[in-house]
mmCIF file of C-alpha atoms in Angstrom:
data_model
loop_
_atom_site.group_PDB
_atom_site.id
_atom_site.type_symbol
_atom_site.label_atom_id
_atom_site.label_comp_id
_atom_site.label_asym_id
_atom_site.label_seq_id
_atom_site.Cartn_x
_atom_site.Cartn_y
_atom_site.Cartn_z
ATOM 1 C CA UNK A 49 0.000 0.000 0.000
ATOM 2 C CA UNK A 50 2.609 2.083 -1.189
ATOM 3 C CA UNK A 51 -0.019 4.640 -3.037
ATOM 4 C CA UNK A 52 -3.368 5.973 -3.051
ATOM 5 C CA UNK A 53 -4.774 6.604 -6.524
ATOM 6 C CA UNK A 54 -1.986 6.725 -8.688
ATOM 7 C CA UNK A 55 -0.451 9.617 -5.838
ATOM 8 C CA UNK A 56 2.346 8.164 -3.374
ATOM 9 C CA UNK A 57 1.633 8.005 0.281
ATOM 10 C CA UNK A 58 4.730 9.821 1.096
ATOM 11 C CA UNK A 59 3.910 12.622 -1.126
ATOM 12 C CA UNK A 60 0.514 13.211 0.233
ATOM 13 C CA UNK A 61 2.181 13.457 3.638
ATOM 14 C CA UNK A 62 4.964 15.969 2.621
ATOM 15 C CA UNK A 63 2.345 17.988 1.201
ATOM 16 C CA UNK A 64 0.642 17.886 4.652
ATOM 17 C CA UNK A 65 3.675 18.645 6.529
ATOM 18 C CA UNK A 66 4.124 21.340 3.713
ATOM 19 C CA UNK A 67 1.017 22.829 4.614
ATOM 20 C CA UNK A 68 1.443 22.968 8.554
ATOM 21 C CA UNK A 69 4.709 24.756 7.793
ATOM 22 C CA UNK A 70 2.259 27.657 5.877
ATOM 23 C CA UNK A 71 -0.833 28.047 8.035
ATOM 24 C CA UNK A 72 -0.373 25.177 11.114
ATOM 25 C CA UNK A 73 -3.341 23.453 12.735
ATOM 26 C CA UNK A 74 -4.380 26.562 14.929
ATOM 27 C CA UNK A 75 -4.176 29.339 12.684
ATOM 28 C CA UNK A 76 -6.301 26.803 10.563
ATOM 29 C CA UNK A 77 -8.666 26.515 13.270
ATOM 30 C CA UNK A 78 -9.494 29.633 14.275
ATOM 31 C CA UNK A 79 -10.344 30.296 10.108
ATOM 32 C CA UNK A 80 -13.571 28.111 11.111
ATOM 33 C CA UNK A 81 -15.059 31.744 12.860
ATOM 34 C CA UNK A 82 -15.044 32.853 8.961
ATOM 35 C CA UNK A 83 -16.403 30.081 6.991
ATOM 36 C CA UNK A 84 -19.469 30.767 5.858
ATOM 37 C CA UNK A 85 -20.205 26.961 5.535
ATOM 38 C CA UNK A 86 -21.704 24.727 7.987
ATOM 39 C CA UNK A 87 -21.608 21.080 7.458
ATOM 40 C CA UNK A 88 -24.916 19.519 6.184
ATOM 41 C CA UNK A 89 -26.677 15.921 6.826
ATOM 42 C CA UNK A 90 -25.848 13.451 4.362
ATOM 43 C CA UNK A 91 -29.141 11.778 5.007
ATOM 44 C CA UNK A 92 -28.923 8.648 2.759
ATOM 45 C CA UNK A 93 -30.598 6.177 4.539
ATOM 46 C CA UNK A 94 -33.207 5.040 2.030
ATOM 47 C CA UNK A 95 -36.999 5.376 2.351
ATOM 48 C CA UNK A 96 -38.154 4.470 -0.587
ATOM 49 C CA UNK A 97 -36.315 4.398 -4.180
ATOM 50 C CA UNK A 98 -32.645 4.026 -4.560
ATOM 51 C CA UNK A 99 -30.813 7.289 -3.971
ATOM 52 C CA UNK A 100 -28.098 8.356 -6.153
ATOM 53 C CA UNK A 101 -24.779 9.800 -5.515
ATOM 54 C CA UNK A 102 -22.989 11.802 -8.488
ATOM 55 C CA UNK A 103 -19.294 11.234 -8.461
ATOM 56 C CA UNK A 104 -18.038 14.517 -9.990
ATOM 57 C CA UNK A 105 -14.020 15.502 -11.622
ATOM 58 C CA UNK A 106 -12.676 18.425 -11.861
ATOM 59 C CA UNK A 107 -13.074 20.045 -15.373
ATOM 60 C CA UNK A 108 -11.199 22.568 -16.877
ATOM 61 C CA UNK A 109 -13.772 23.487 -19.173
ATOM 62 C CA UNK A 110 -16.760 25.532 -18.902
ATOM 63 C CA UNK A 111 -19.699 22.767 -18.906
ATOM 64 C CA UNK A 112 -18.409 21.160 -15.825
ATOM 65 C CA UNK A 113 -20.645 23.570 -13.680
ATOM 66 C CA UNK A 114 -23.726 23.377 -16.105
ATOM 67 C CA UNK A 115 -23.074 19.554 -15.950
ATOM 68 C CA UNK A 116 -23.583 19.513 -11.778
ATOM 69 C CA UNK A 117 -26.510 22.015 -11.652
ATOM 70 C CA UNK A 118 -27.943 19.149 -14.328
ATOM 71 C CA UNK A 119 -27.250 16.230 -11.834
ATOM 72 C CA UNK A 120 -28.541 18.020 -8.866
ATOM 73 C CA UNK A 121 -32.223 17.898 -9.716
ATOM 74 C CA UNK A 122 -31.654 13.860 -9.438
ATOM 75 C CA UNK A 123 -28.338 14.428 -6.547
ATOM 76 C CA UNK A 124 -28.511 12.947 -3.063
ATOM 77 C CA UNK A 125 -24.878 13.998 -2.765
ATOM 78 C CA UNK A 126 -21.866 15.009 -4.819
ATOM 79 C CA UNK A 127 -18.482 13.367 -4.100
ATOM 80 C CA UNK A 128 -15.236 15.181 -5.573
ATOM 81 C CA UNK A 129 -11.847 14.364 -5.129
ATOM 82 C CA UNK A 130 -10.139 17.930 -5.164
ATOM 83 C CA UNK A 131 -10.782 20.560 -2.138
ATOM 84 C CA UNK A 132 -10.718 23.744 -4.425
ATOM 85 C CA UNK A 133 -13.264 22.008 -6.916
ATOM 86 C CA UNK A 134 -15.741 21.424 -3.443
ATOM 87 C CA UNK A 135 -15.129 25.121 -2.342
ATOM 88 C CA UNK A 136 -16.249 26.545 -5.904
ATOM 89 C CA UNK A 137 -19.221 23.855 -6.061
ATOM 90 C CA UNK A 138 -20.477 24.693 -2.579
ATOM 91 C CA UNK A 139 -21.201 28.404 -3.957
ATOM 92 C CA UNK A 140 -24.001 26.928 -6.389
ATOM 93 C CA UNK A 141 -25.356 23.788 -5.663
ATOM 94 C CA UNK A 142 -28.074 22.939 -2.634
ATOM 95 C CA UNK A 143 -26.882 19.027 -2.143
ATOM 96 C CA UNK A 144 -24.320 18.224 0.295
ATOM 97 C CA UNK A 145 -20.608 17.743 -1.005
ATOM 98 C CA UNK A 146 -18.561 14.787 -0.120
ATOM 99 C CA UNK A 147 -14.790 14.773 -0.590
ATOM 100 C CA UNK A 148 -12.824 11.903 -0.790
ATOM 101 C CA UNK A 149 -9.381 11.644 -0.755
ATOM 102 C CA UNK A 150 -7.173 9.561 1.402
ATOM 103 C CA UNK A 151 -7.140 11.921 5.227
ATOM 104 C CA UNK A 152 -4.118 10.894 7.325
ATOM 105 C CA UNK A 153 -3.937 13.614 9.382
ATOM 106 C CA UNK A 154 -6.590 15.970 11.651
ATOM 107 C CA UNK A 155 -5.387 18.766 9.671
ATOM 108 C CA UNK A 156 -7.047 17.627 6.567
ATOM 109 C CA UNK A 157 -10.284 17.437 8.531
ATOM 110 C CA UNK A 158 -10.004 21.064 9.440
ATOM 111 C CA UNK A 159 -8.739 22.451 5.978
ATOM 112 C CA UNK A 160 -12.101 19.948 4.739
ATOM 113 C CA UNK A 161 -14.371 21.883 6.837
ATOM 114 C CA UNK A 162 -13.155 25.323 6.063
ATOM 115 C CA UNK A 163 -12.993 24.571 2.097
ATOM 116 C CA UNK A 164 -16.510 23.725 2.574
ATOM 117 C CA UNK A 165 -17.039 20.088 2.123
ATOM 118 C CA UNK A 166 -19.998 18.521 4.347
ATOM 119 C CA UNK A 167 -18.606 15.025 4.630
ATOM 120 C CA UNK A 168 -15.190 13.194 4.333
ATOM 121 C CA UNK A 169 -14.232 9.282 3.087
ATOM 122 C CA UNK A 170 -12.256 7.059 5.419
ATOM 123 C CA UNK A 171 -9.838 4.428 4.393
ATOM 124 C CA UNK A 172 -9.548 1.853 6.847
ATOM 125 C CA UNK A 173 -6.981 -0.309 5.031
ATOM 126 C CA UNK A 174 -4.500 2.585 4.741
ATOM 127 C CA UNK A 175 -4.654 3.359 8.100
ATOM 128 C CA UNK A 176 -4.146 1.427 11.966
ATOM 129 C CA UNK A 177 -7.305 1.110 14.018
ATOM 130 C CA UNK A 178 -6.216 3.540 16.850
ATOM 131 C CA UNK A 179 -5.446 6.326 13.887
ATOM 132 C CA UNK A 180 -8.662 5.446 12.006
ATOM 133 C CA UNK A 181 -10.461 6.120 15.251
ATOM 134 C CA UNK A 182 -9.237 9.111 16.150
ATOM 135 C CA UNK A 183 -9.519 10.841 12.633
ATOM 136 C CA UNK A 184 -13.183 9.377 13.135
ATOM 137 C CA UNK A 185 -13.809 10.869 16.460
ATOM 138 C CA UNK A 186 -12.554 13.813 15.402
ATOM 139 C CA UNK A 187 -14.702 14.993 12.180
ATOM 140 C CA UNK A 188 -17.738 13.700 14.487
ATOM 141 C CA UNK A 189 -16.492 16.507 16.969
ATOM 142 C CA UNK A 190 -16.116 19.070 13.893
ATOM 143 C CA UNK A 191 -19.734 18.298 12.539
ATOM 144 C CA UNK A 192 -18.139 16.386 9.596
ATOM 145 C CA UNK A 193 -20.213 13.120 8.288
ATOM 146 C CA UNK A 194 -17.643 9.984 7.574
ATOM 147 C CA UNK A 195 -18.087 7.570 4.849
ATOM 148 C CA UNK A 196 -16.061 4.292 5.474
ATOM 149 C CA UNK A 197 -14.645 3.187 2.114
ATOM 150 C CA UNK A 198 -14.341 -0.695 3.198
ATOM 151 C CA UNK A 199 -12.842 -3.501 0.369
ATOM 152 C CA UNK A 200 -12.540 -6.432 3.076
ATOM 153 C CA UNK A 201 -13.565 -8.031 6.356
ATOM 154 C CA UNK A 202 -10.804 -6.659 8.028
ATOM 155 C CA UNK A 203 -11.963 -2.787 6.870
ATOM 156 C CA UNK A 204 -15.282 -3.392 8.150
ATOM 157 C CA UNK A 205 -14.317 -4.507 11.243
ATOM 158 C CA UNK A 206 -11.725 -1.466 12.198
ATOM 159 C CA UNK A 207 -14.756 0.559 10.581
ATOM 160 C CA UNK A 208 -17.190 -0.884 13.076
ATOM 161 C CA UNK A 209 -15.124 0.061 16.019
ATOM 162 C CA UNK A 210 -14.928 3.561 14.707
ATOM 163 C CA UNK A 211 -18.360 4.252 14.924
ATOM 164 C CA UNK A 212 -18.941 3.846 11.197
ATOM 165 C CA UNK A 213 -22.853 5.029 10.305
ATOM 166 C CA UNK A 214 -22.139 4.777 6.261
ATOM 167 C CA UNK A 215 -20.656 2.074 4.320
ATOM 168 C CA UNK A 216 -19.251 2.689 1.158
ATOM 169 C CA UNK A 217 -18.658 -1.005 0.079
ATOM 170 C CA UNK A 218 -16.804 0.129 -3.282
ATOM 171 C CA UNK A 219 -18.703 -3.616 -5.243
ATOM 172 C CA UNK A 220 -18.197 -6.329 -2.093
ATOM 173 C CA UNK A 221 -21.425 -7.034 -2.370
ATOM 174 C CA UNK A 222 -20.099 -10.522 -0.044
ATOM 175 C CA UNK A 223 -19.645 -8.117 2.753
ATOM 176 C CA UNK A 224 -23.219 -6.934 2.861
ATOM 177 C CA UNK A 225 -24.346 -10.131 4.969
ATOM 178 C CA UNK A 226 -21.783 -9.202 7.760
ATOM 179 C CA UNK A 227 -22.869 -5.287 7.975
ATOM 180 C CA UNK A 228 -24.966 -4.758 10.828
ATOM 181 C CA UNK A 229 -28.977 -3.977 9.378
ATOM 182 C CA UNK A 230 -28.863 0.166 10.506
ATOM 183 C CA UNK A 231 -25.754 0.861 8.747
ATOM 184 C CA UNK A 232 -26.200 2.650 5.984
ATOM 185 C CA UNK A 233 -24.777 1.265 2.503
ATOM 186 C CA UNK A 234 -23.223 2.642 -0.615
ATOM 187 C CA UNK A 235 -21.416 1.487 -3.520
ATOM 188 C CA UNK A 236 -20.482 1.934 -7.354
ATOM 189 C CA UNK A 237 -22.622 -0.034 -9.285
ATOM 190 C CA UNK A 238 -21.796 -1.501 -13.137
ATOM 191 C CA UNK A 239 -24.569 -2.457 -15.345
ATOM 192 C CA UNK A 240 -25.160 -6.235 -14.611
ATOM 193 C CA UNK A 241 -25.603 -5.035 -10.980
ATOM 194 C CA UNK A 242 -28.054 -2.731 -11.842
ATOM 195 C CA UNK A 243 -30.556 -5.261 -12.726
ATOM 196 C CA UNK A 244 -29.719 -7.923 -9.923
ATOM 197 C CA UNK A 245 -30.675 -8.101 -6.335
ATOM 198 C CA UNK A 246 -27.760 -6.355 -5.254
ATOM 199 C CA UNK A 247 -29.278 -2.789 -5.615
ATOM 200 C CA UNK A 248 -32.128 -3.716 -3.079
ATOM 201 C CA UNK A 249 -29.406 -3.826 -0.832
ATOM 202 C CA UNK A 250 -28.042 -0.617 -1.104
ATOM 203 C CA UNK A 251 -29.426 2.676 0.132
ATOM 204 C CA UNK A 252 -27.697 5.338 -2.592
ATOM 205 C CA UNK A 253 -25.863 3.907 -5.596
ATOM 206 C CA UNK A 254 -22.439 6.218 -6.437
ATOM 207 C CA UNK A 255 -22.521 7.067 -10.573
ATOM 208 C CA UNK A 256 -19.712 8.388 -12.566
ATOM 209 C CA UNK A 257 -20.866 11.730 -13.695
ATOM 210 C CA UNK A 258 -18.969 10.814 -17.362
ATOM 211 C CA UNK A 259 -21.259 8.226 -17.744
#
């Protein structure tokens, strides 16, 4: 586990430490008084119909923006991957934004929060279970929902003892039986899935906004 996404784990850490050296953890903290976001519900548990969950990127054209205010008529949530792309799409859409990137470090949770995003992803498998509960204690404390992105047993069950309410079970659909019934699941879905029993099973499916 040498890299997450194609992007080193060593790099994503200098550019932490890089960070802390510019505007450290309490200078970042008392930006919060500023911010004129407040983190919103998630609210996915499903009630009726299937919710869906627009995964969006980070265009450098001039449709990307159209393309979202499109997808939010039908958006539970929008996940990005990029904290300046969730800062400029919190100014226009109503839906809560999720961002998901690998967090290693409390200081992403508070640079999260003041960029705007409502929610953050988890990785248990890149990180120890003491770690992963403390980074999960700590964007409860800060208002931030956590989504648990979980591949094995073993994620579920250091996502368990963090107080894990959603599940993003990124297509295990053989963990399902093990999840406990009031957690709340998520999970890419590819065509063949779409038409099977596994959807019943899910409370928001997570589409590829290229699609």
């Amino acid at each position: 586990m040498q890299d997450f996404k194609g992007v080193s784990i060593t790099q994503i850490q200098q550019a932490i430490a890089q960070k802390k050296q510019s505007f450290d953890e309490n200078w970042l903290g008392r930006s919060l008084a500023y911010t004129p976001y407040q983190p919103r519900s998630l609210d996915l548990k499903r009630k009726d119909n299937i919710y869906s969950i627009f995964r969006l990127y980070d265009y450098k054209d001039s449709n990307f923006l159209h393309r979202a205010k499109e997808l939010e008529k039908n958006a539970k949530t929008f996940i990005v991957e990029s904290l300046e792309f969730a800062t400029y799409l919190r100014r226009y859409v109503c839906v809560p934004i999720l961002y998901d990137f690998l967090i290693l470090d409390s200081y992403q949770l508070l640079e999260s929060l003041v960029y705007g995003a409502d929610s953050i992803t988890l990785y248990p498998k890149y990180l120890e279970q003491s770690k992963l509960k403390e980074l999960s204690d700590y964007a409860l404390r800060l208002g931030l929902e956590r989504v648990f992105c979980i591949e094995t047993q073993e994620d579920l069950t250091k996502a368990i003892f963090s107080k894990a309410d959603l599940l993003n079970i990124n297509e295990n659909f053989s963990l399902i039986p093990l999840i406990p019934k009031e957690k709340i699941i998520i999970s890419p879905i590819n065509a063949e899935q779409n038409n099977s029993n596994y959807i019943n099973a899910l409370d928001a499916k997570i589409i590829d906004s290229t699609n």
